Amino acid sequence: MVIAAPSSGSGKTTVATGLMAALRGRGLKVSPHKVGPDYIDPGYHALATGRPGRNLDPWLVGEERVGPLFRHGAAGCDVAVVEGVMGLFDGRGATDFASTAHVARLLAAPVVLVVDAARQSRSVAAVVHGFATFDPRVRVGGVVLNRVGSDRHEELCRAALEAAGVPVLGAIRRDDGVATPSRHLGLVPAAERVSEAVASVERLAALVARSCDLDALLRLARSAPPLDAAPWTPPYAAVRERPVVAVASGAAFTFGYAEHVELLRAAGAEVAVFDPLRDERLPDGAAALVIGGGFPEVYAAELAANAPLREQVAAFPGPIAAECAGLLYLCDELDGQRMCGRVPGRARMTSRLTLGYRDAVALRRSPLTRAGERLRGHEFHRTSVEYAGEPLFRWDGGADGYGDARVTASYLHLHWAGAPGLAQRLVSSSRSPSVLR
């Protein structure tokens, strides 16, 4: 089932995460998914289910891979819960492409609409009626009322929705005790506050279990027809050598898609993790580096203080793939703090949010790119970089990135399942430097 809402801020993450944990508490194996490119919500989903949170994004991976990636993540599970993004029909630009509704259609999955009932009663029925009838290809199977104020408030909302013919599957009272802390890019990632995040998920599970009809929700999920899609599998390479690809982790680098590590291993790599905040050395035998997204701006002083690791990264002879947070870490400096100096540029925090999908064209060869190649990605940051030199990528209305024979670095977040050759390129170039010449 897909957990959707009329708009952001309605309580999708509260309901989806709590539902995942509550169903797991019943002994079910729950597969967690998130519509769109977001990295933060899947971290909480993983705590709730004990399985990797996986993204379903038609823009990043293509419509044809959404079903297979879903089947891959849901293998061996009893139920799958998909948290939506923004409002149900909000997609790329003026279309519903890559929206929650789009993914629900691709999965033929029923939708549970989370409605913020605060400051309204009978009007919730009009809202739900509009969403249930707007696109007949999307089946709204029920409603969860959120932020209900009292027994009387709940009675009024339920009566209105009963007349509209849409079942109420839960009613959640206002509870400030389940709030999750936020900052400039949304929720604070679970990996930065593990013990507190675990406790938060447990509270959400208890809230949903006492407020929602879990049996009715399971019946709705079971009403989804069989999905006609073969499970996705990463393309495997027969290799004798297994180069070590070191992947950045820890509190400053929490953004990454689960399929990236799977693709690296399938391409013949041995994956080792390292924490730039804590580790003074790269993993033994590291032949390539992957430095993904996160919040280095929050930890700039600590990253700068780890001079031994910065110096190792600065002198690293193998290929490096970095995006967003990784780009900032590779720059000469970040907010005046010294970084690795592999990318000639200065990074700083700004007040402006840069957010959106990009249809980018690579301008030259680098470990991940080939000149003229088109790659789909997304940006999500409140920082900027003043580069020296020409950008690595251009797209309609913008340009970004740095690339040379050893470094691919930009603000673009890429989902490698949408371009599985990227992992193979990185692993191949780590075995043989001549690959890039």
Short mmCIF file of C-alpha atoms in Angstrom, two decimals, residues 57 77 219 272 337 353 416:
data_model
loop_
_atom_site.label_atom_id
_atom_site.label_comp_id
_atom_site.label_asym_id
_atom_site.label_seq_id
_atom_site.Cartn_x
_atom_site.Cartn_y
_atom_site.Cartn_z
CA ASP A 57 11.75 7.27 -8.56
CA CYS A 77 8.41 -9.90 2.73
CA ARG A 219 -6.67 -6.27 3.99
CA ALA A 272 34.57 -1.18 2.76
CA GLN A 337 37.49 25.32 7.01
CA LEU A 353 17.51 26.11 -1.28
CA TRP A 416 23.04 4.12 -10.29
#
